[in-house]
Coordinates of C-alpha atoms and ligand atoms in Angstrom, one line a residue:
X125 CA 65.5 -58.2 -30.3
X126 CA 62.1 -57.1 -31.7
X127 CA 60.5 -54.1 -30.5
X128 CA 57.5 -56.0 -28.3
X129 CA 60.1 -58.0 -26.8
X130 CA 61.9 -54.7 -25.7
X131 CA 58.9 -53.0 -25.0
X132 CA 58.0 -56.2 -22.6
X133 CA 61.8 -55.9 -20.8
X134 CA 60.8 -51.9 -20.5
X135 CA 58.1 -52.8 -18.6
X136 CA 59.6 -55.5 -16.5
X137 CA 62.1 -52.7 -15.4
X138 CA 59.5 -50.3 -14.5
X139 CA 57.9 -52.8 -12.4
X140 CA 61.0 -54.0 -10.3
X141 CA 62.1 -50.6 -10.1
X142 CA 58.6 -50.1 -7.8
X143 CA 59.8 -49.9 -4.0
X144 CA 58.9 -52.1 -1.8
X145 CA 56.1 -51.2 1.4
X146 CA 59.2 -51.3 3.8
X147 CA 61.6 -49.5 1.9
X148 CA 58.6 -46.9 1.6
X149 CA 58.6 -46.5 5.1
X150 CA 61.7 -45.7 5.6
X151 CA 62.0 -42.9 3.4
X152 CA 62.7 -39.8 5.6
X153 CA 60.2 -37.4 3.6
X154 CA 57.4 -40.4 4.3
X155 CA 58.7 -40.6 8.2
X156 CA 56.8 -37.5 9.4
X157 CA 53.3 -39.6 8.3
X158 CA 53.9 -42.8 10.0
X159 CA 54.2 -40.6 13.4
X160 CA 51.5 -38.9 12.4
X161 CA 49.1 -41.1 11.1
X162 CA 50.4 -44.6 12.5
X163 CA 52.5 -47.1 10.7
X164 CA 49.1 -49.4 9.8
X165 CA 47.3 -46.1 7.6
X166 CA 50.5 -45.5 5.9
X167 CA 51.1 -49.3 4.9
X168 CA 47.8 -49.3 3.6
X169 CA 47.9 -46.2 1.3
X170 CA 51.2 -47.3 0.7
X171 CA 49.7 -50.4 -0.7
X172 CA 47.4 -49.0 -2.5
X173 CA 49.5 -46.4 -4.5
X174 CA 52.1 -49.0 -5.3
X175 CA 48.9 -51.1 -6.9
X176 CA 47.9 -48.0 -9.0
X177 CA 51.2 -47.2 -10.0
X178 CA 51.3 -51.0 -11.1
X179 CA 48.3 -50.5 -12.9
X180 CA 49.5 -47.6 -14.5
X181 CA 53.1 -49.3 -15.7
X182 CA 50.8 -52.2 -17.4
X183 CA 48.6 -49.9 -19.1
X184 CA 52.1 -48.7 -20.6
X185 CA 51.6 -45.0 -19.2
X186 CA 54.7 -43.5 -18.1
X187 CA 55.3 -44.3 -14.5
X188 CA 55.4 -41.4 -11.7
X189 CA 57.3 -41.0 -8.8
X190 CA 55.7 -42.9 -6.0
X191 CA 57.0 -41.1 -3.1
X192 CA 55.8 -37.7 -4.4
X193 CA 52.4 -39.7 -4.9
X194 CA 52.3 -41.5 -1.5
X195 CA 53.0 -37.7 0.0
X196 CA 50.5 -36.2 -1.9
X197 CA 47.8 -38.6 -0.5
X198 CA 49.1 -39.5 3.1
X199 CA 48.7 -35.4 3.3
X200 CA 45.1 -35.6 2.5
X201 CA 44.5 -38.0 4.7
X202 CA 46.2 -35.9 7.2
X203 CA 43.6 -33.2 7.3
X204 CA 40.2 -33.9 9.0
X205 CA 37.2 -34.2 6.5
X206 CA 35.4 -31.9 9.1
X207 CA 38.0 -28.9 9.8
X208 CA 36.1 -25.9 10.7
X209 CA 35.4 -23.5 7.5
X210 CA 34.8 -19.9 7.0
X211 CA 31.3 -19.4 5.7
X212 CA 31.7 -16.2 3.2
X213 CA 28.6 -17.4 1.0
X214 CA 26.1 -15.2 2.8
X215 CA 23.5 -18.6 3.5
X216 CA 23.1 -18.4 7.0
X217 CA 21.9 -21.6 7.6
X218 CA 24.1 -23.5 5.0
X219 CA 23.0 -27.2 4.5
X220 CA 26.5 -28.3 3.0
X221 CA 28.4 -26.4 5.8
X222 CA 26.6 -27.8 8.4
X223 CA 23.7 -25.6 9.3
X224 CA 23.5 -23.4 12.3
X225 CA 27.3 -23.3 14.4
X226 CA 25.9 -23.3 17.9
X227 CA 26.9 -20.5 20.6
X228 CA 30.1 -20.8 22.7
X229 CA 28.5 -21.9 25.5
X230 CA 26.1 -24.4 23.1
X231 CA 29.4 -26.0 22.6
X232 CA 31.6 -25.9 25.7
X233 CA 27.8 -27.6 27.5
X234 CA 28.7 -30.0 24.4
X235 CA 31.9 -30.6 25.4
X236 CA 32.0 -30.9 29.3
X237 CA 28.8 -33.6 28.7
X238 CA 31.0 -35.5 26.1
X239 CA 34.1 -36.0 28.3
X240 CA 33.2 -36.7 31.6
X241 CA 30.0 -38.8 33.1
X242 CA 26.4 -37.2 33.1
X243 CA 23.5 -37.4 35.0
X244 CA 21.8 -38.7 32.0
X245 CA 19.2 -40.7 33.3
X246 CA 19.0 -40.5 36.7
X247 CA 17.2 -38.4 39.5
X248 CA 20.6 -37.5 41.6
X249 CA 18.0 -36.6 44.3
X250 CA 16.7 -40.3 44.6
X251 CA 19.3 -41.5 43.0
X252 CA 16.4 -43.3 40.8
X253 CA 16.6 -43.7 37.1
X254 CA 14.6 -40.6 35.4
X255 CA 13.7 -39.5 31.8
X256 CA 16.9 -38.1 29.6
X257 CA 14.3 -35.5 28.6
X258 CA 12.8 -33.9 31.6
X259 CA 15.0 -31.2 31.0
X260 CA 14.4 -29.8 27.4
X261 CA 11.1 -30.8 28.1
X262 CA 10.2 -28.5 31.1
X263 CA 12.5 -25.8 28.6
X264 CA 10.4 -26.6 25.7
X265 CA 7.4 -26.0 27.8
X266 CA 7.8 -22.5 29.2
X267 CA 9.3 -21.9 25.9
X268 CA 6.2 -22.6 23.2
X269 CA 3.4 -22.8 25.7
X270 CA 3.0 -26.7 24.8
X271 CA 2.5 -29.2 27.6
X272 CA 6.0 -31.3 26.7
X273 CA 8.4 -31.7 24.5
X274 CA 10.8 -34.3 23.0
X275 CA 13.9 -34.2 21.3
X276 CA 15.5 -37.0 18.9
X277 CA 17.8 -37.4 15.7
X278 CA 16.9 -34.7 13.0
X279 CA 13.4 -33.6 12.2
X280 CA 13.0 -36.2 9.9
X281 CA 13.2 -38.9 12.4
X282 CA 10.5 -36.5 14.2
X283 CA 8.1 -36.5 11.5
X284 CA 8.2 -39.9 11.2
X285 CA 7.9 -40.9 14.5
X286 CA 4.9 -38.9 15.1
X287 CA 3.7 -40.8 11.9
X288 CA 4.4 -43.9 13.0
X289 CA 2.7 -43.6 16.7
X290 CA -0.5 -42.1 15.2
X291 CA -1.0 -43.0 12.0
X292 CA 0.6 -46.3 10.7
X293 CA -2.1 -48.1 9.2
X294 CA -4.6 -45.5 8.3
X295 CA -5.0 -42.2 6.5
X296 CA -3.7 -38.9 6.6
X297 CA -4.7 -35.6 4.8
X298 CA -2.2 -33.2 3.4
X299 CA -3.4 -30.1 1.3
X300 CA -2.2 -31.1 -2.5
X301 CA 0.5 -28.1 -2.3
X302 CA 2.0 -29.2 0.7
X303 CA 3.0 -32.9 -0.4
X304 CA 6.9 -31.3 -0.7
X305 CA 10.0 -32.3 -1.2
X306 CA 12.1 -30.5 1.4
X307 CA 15.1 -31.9 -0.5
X308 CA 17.9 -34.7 0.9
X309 CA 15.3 -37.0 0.3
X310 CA 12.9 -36.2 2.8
X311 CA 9.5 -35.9 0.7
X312 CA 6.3 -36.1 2.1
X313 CA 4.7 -38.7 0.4
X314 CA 7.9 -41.3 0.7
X315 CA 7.9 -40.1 4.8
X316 CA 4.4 -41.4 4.9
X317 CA 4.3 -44.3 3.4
X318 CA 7.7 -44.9 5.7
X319 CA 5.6 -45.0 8.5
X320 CA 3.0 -47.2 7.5
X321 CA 0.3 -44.3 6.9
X322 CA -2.1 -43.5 3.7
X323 CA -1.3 -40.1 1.8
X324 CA -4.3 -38.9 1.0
X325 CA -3.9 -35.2 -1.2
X326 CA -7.0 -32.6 -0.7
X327 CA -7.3 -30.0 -2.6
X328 CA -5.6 -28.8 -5.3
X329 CA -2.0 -27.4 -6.1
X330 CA -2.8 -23.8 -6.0
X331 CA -5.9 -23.6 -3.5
X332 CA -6.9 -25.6 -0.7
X333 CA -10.2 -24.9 1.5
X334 CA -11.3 -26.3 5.0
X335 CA -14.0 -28.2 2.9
X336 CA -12.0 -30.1 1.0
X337 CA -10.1 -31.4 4.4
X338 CA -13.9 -32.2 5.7
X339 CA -14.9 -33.7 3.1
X340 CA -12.0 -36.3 2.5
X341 CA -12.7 -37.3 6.4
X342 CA -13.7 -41.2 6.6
X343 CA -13.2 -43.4 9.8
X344 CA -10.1 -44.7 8.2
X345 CA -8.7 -40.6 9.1
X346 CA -6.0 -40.3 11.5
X347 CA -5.1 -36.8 11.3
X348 CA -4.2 -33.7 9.1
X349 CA -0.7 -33.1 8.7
X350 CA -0.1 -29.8 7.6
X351 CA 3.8 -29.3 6.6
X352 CA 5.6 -26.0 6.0
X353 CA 6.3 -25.4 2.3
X354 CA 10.2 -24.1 3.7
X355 CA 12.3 -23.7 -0.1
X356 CA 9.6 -22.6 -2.0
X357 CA 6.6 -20.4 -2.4
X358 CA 3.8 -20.6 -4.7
X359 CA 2.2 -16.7 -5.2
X360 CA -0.9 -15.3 -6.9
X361 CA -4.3 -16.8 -6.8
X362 CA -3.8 -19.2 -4.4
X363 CA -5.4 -20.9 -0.7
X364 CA -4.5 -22.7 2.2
X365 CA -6.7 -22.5 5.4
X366 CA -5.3 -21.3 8.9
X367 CA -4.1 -23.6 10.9
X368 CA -6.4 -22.7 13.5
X369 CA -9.6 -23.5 11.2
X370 CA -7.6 -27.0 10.8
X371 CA -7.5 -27.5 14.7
X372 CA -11.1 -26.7 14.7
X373 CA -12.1 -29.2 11.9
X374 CA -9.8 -31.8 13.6
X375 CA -10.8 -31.6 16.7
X376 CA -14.6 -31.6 15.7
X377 CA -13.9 -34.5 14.3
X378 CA -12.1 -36.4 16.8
X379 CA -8.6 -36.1 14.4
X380 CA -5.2 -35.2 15.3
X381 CA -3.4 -31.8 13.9
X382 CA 0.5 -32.2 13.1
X383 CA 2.5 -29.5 12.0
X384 CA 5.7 -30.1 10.4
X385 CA 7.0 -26.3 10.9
X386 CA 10.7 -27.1 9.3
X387 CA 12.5 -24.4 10.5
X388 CA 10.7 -23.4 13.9
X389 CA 11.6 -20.0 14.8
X390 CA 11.1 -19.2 18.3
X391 CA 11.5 -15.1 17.5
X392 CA 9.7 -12.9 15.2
X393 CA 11.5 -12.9 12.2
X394 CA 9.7 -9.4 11.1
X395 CA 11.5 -7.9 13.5
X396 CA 14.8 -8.4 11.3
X397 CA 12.9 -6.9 8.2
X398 CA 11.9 -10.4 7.2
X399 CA 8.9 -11.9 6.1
X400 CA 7.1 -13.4 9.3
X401 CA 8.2 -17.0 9.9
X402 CA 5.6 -19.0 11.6
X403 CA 7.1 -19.7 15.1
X404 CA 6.6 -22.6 16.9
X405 CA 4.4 -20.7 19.6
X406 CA 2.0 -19.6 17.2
X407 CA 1.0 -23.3 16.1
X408 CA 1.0 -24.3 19.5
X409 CA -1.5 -21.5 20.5
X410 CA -3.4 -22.2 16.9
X411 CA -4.5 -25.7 18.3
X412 CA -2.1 -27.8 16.6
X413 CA -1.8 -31.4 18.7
X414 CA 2.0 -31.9 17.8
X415 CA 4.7 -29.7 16.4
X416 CA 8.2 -31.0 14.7
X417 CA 10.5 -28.7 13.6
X418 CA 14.6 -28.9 13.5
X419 CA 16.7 -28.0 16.3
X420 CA 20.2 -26.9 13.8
X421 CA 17.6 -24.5 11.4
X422 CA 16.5 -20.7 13.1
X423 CA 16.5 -22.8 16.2
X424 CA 20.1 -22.4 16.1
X425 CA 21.4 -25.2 18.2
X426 CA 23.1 -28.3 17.1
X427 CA 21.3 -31.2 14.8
X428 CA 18.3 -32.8 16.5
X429 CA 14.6 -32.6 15.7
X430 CA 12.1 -31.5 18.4
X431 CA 8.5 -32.5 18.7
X432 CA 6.1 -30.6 21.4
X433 CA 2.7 -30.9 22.3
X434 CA -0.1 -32.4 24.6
X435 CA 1.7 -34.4 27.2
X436 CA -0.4 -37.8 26.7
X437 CA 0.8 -37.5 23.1
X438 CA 4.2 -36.9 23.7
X439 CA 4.6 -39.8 26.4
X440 CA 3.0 -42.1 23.7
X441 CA 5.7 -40.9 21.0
X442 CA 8.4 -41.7 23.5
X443 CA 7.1 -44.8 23.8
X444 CA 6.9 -46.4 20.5
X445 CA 9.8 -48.5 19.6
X446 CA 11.3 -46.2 17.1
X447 CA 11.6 -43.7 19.3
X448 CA 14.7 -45.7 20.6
X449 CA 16.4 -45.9 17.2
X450 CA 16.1 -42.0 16.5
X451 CA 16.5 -40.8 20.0
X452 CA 19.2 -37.9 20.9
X453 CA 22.4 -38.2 22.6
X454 CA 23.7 -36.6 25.4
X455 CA 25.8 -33.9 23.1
X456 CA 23.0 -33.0 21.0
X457 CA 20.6 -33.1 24.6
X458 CA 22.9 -30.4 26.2
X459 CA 23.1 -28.6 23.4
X460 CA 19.5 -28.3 22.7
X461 CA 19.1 -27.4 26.3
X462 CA 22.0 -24.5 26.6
X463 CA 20.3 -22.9 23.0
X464 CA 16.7 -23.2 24.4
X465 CA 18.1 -21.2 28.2
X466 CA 19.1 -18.6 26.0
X467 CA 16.1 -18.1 24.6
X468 CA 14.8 -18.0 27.9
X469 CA 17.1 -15.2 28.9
X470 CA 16.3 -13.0 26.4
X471 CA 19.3 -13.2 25.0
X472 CA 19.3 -15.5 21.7
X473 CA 19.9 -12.6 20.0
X474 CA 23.1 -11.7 20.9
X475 CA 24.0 -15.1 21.9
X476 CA 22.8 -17.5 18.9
X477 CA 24.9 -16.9 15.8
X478 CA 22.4 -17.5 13.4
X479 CA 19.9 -14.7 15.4
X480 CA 23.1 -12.4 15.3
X481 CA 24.0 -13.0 12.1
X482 CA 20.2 -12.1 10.7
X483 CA 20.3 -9.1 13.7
X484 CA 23.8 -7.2 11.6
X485 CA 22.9 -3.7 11.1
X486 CA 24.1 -3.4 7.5
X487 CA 26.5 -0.6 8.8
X488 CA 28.4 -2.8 11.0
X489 CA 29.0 -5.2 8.0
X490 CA 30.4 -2.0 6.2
X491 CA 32.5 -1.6 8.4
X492 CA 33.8 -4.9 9.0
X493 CA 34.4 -5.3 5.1
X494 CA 36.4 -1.7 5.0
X495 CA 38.6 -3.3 7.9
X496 CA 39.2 -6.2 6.1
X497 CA 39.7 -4.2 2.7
X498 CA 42.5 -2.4 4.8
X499 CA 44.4 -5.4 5.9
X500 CA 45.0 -6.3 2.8
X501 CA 45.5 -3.0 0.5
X502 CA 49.4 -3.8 0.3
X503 CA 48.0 -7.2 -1.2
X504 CA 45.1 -6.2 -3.3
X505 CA 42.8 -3.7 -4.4
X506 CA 40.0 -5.1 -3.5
X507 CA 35.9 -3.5 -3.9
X508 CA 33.3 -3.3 -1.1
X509 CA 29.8 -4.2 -3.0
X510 CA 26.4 -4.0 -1.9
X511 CA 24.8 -7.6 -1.9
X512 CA 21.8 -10.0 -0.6
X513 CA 22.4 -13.1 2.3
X514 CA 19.9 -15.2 2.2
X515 CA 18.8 -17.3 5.7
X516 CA 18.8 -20.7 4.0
X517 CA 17.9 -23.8 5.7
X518 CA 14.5 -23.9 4.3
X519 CA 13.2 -20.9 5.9
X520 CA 11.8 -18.0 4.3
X521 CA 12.4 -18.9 0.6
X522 CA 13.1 -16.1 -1.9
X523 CA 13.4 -13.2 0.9
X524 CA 17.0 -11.7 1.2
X525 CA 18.9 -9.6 3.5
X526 CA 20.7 -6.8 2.6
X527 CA 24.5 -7.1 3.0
X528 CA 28.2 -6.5 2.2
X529 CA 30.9 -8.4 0.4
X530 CA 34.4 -7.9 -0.6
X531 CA 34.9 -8.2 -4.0
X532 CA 38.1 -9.8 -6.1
X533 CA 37.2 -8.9 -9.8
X534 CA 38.8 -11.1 -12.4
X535 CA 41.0 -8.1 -13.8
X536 CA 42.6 -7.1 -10.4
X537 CA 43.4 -11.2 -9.7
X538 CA 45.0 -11.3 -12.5
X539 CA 46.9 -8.3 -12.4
X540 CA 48.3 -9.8 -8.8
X541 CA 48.9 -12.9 -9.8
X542 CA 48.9 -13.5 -13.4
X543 CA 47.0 -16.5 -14.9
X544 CA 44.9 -17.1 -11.6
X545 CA 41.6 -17.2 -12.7
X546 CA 38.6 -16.3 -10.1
X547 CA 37.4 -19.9 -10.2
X548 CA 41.3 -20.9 -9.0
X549 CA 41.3 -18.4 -6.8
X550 CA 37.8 -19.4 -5.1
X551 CA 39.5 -23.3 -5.3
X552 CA 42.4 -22.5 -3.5
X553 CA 40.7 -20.8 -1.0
X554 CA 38.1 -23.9 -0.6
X555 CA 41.6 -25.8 0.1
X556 CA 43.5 -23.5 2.2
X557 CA 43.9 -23.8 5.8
X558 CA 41.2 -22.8 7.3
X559 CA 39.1 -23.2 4.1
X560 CA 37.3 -20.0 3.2
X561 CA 34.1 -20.6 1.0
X562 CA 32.8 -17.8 -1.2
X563 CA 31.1 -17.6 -4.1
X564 CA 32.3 -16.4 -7.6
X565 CA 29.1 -14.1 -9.3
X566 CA 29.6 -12.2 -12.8
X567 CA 33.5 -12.8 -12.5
X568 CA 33.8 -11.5 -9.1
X569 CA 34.7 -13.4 -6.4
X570 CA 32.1 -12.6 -3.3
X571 CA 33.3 -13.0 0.5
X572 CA 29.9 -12.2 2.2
X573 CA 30.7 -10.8 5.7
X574 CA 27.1 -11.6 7.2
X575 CA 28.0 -15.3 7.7
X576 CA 31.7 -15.0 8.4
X577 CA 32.3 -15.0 12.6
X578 CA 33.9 -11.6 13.9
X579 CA 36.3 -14.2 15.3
X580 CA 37.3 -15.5 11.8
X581 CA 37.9 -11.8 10.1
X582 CA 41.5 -12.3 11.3
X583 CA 41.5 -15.8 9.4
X584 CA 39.7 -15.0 6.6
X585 CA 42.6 -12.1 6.1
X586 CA 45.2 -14.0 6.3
X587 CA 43.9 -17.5 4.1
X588 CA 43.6 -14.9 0.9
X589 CA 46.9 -12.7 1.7
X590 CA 48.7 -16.7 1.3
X591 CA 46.4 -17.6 -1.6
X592 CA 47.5 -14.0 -3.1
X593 CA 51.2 -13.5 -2.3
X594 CA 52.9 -16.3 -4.2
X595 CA 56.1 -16.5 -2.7
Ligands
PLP1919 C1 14.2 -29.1 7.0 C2 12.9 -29.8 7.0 C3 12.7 -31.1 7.4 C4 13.9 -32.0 7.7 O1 14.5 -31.6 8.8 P1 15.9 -32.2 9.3 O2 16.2 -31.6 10.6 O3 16.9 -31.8 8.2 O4 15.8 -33.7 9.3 C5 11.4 -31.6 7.4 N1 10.4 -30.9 7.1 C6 10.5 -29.6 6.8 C7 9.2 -28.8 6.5 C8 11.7 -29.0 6.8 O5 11.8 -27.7 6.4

């Protein structure tokens, strides 16, 4: 027999010796899945490993055990894509994790809505069908001193639905510096023309003066849009007027003012040693017509996107037909609503995780890093370091809050476990159970505690003594 002949009955033989789907099934390692995931998922990975493993076999590479395969991927299907994770990066409000988690009560009003029946849209007292928004609305009201409020998908959707109700067809004046990209693909320029409206830029990149708006006014103008610059800054010789001259020009000349404040504090964020975010109060009181920030940003309440202003203008939003496609559900509604009551209570502070994470006397996160230092000195020897949390989320770009990490230097992970590097180390923390996110800086590896949840510490101890001890 020539070799290609005996090369071809090789192959054959690797290829019948491929189980078959049932067989698969009944394999007593693979058992466990088919309870767990349903005998339909695990046929179908089943399926699809067996085709790769075929694939492989023809492209003569050397063929693998399947049932160590089929495990390896039936187990990652096992674990939800959106397990909770510990947040060690120090970024508060942490795009890729999610932004803002909301308070325990945020999320047990979250819970009790999505389980049972709500009073959604209807007046229990008449029994008549009402508005799904009279509640956040009256919130939003005392709240930011505006007339209404109304809350849909993401701030996004707000933004463009305010757009699209006032603007489609005609033009809109944005100062040259604020035509942004706020990043995920939301950019000014694309959002307008999205809703049907003329971008016209005023002024230049660095400086921007009331004239320039005046004088770019035609009867084509629907309104200025002024939009909060959020993750970046530009410094030195630069303009842009306040947004109360802008009311005044607009309102002069018969124009609407939007703001599109990003992140929309309600509190001062001075207070925390920060540079002063504009809250959404101030641009209500500075004349602007219509506000849209994001209700998962300094808000600190699930994803939505909140608009509030001059009731006619609000009821007119609510009306147009997109307002349907981008509108809130009950969740995101009675979550909204439970974040905004603590506000009203005083008591977003101590309440609101994001607030209470920026709130963290540095102290406290000292001592919260020695405990967690402690726990785990028969493990490790691990450093306390000085470092700098950022708030994320688009807000307040460039300023930093001082805080605390636990260090891992490469030197003493190695020494514990020899040949883990501090990029494997941060990897099999990322896939541990509960993942723990850090970051790795100047062959360190950094678990912030400013973003970690007191609640977690207990977690977050015991994810890297298993990553550590190898047993
Ligand atoms: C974040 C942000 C948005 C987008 O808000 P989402 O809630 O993410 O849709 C829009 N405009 C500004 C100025 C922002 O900072």
């Amino acid at each position: 027999m020539d070799e290609r002949s005996q090369n071809d009955l090789q192959l054959q033989q690797h290829l019948r010796s491929l189980p078959a789907v049932s067989t698969l099934l009944q394999i007593p390692e693979i058992q466990p899945f088919v309870q767990a995931l349903g005998e339909r998922a695990v046929v179908h990975v089943a399926q699809k490993v067996l085709a790769a493993a075929r694939r492989r076999i023809l492209a003569g590479e050397s063929p693998l055990n399947v049932v160590t395969w089929l495990q390896h991927e039936l187990q990652r299907l096992l674990r939800p894509r959106l397990e909770p994770v510990i947040n060690a990066t120090g970024v508060i409000i942490h795009t890729n994790l999610g932004r803002a988690p909301v308070s325990e009560e945020a999320a047990l009003a979250m819970l009790e809505v999505a389980r049972r029946y709500t009073a959604l849209e209807i007046e229990l007292e008449s029994g008549r069908r009402g508005g799904r928004m009279s509640e956040v609305s009256r919130l939003l009201s005392m709240l930011t001193g505006a007339e209404a409020g109304l809350v849909v998908n993401n701030n996004a959707a707000a933004v463009l639905l305010v757009l699209s109700t006032f603007c489609a067809g005609r033009s809109v004046l944005v100062s040259r510096s604020q035509a942004v990209e706020i990043g995920g693909g939301f950019r000014i320029p694309d959002v307008l023309r999205q809703s049907g409206a003329r971008l016209i830029e005023v002024g230049t990149t660095n400086r921007t003066y009331v004239r320039d708006y005046a004088e770019a006014i035609t009867d084509d103008t629907a309104a200025i849009l002024s939009v909060h610059r959020s993750n970046f800054r530009i410094v030195g010789f630069t303009a842009q007027p306040e947004l109360r001259e802008l009311a005044e020009l607009a309102h002069a000349r018969a124009l609407l003012l939007i703001e599109d404040l990003g992140s929309g504090a309600l509190l001062d964020t001075a207070v925390f040693g920060l540079e002063h975010e504009p809250t959404v109060q101030e641009a209500i009181a500075a004349g602007a017509d219509l506000v849209c920030f994001s209700g998962d940003k300094l808000l600190g309440g699930p994803q939505a996107g909140i608009i509030v202003g001059r009731q006619e203008l609000i009821e007119r939003v609510e009306r147009h037909p997109l307002a349907r496609a981008v509108r809130a559900d009950k969740t995101a509604l009675a979550g909204t609503a439970l974040t905004l009551r603590h506000y009203l209570r005083g008591e977003a502070v101590e309440k609101i995780p994001v607030w209470r994470m920026i709130a963290t006397p540095v102290d406290a996160l000292v001592e919260r890093c020695r405990a967690w230092a402690e726990a785990l000195a028969d493990v490790i020897e691990a450093e306390i370091v000085r470092t700098e949390a950022t708030v994320g989320g688009g807000s307040l770009p460039g300023e930093t809050l001082p805080s605390v990490a636990l260090a891992l230097p490469a030197a003493t992970i190695a020494q514990k476990v020899p040949g883990l590097s501090v990029d494997e180390l941060a990897r099999r923390l990322r896939i541990g159970q509960p993942p723990v996110i850090g970051r790795v800086e100047e062959d360190n590896l950094l678990l912030d505690v400013r973003t970690v949840l007191p609640e977690q510490d207990e977690a977050l101890i015991q994810a890297l003594r298993r990553v550590l001890q190898p047993t």
